[in-house]
Every structure is written in structure tokens, then in C-alpha cells.
Amino acid sequence: MNTDSRDEIEQRVDRLEREVELLRAQFEARDVDAAAATDAGADAVSDAPTDPLWFVNTLGRHAPGVVMMAGAVEVPAGPVRWQYGLHAADLLAKDWGELARPIEALGHPVRLELVRRILAGTQTTAELLELDQFASSGQLYHHLRQLVSAGWLASPRRGHYVVPVARVVPLLVLTMIAAS
């Protein structure tokens, strides 16, 4: 086995070990939160906002070095509870060029408005065509194709669009970042 192969294997093992540690920390955090909720006789999160950095402090204790996004939101399609985290070292080692396409797909005001409307419950092309932004159905389909191709939208059946559950919180996080 050559040195490059060994280095690659060692990097993969290191990454897997960090992922296992992250999963263990998330599992332990769930146990701690459940115990706190049981001990207090109330929802543990209801007390958390008294510390303005409660999320960061909890994350630092249970998964140091991790960048995470999470949310528990209600959208017209139903409740969404979602979280995702990666070690900062893995994010910094990643080829950021491959991230351009999904970010670029959201980089147009009309596409952002489409995603917002679909997330809010507008789902059919007929409903979307009623919006003032589109001079033609061709223009609408052009933008929808970009969003579906980048994974921000899915089309479960012809003429209907939804924001996949795994994309709801990331979309809200991106808008929160842009608004800050």
C-alpha cells in the first residue's frame, strides 16, 4: 500500500471517528435533555432561553468543534424537527467549489420568492403562475428546474412542488443569515 493510500485511509478513519463522536454527543445530549425535562417536570427547552447562548453552550459541552444547525418549525406541510452538524475541520477540508451550485440556485430574487411561496403552501404551477413575477410559464419552469436540480425543491407529481423536509431548516437558516 502506498503512502497516499494510507494517508487517505487515515483521513477517512479520522473523519469517521469524529462522526461517531458527534453522534455519541448528540445521543448523550438527548439523554441529558430528557432527564432534565423529567427532573424539572417541564420541557427542558422552555428554561433554556434564560441563557442567551444556551444552544452554543450546550453544543460546546456535548460536541466541541462542531458547527450545527437545527430547528423545530411548523410549516403548512406539517411539523419539521431537524438538525445537522459537522466538525469544523471537515467543513474547512471540503471542496467549497462544489457548494456553488446549490447556493447559486438561491441567488435570484424570483427563485427565493418561489421557494418562500412553496414553503408557505403554494404548491402547483397554476398557483405559482398567478404570481406577478412571471411573464410566461417558460420563465416559471426555468426557475423551478434550477431549484429542483439543486435540491431545494422536489416535484412529487407533475405540476406540484414541495420543499423537501431536509431542506426546510437549511433554507430558514440561510434567510436568517442573510437577514442578520
CSV table of C-alpha atoms in Angstrom, one decimal, residues 55 68-75 79-84 106 115 119 152 163-177:
chain,number,residue,atom,x,y,z
A,55,PHE,CA,-27.6,26.5,22.3
A,68,MET,CA,-24.6,22.8,13.8
A,69,MET,CA,-27.9,24.0,12.5
A,70,ALA,CA,-31.2,22.9,14.0
A,71,GLY,CA,-34.9,23.8,14.1
A,72,ALA,CA,-38.3,22.8,15.2
A,73,VAL,CA,-40.8,24.6,13.0
A,74,GLU,CA,-44.4,24.3,11.8
A,75,VAL,CA,-45.0,24.7,8.0
A,79,PRO,CA,-44.1,19.9,11.7
A,80,VAL,CA,-40.4,19.7,11.0
A,81,ARG,CA,-37.8,18.8,13.6
A,82,TRP,CA,-34.4,18.7,12.0
A,83,GLN,CA,-30.7,19.0,12.9
A,84,TYR,CA,-27.4,18.6,11.2
A,106,LEU,CA,-31.0,30.6,-4.5
A,115,VAL,CA,-39.1,28.8,-2.5
A,119,LEU,CA,-42.7,26.6,1.7
A,152,TRP,CA,-34.2,22.9,-2.9
A,163,VAL,CA,-39.6,21.9,-0.2
A,164,PRO,CA,-38.1,18.6,0.9
A,165,VAL,CA,-38.2,18.2,4.7
A,166,ALA,CA,-34.3,18.0,4.9
A,167,ARG,CA,-34.2,21.5,3.2
A,168,VAL,CA,-36.7,23.4,5.3
A,169,VAL,CA,-34.4,24.3,8.2
A,170,PRO,CA,-31.4,25.0,6.0
A,171,LEU,CA,-33.5,27.4,3.9
A,172,LEU,CA,-34.6,29.2,7.1
A,173,VAL,CA,-31.1,29.3,8.4
A,174,LEU,CA,-29.9,30.8,5.1
A,175,THR,CA,-32.5,33.5,5.2
A,176,MET,CA,-31.7,34.1,8.9
A,177,ILE,CA,-28.0,34.6,7.9
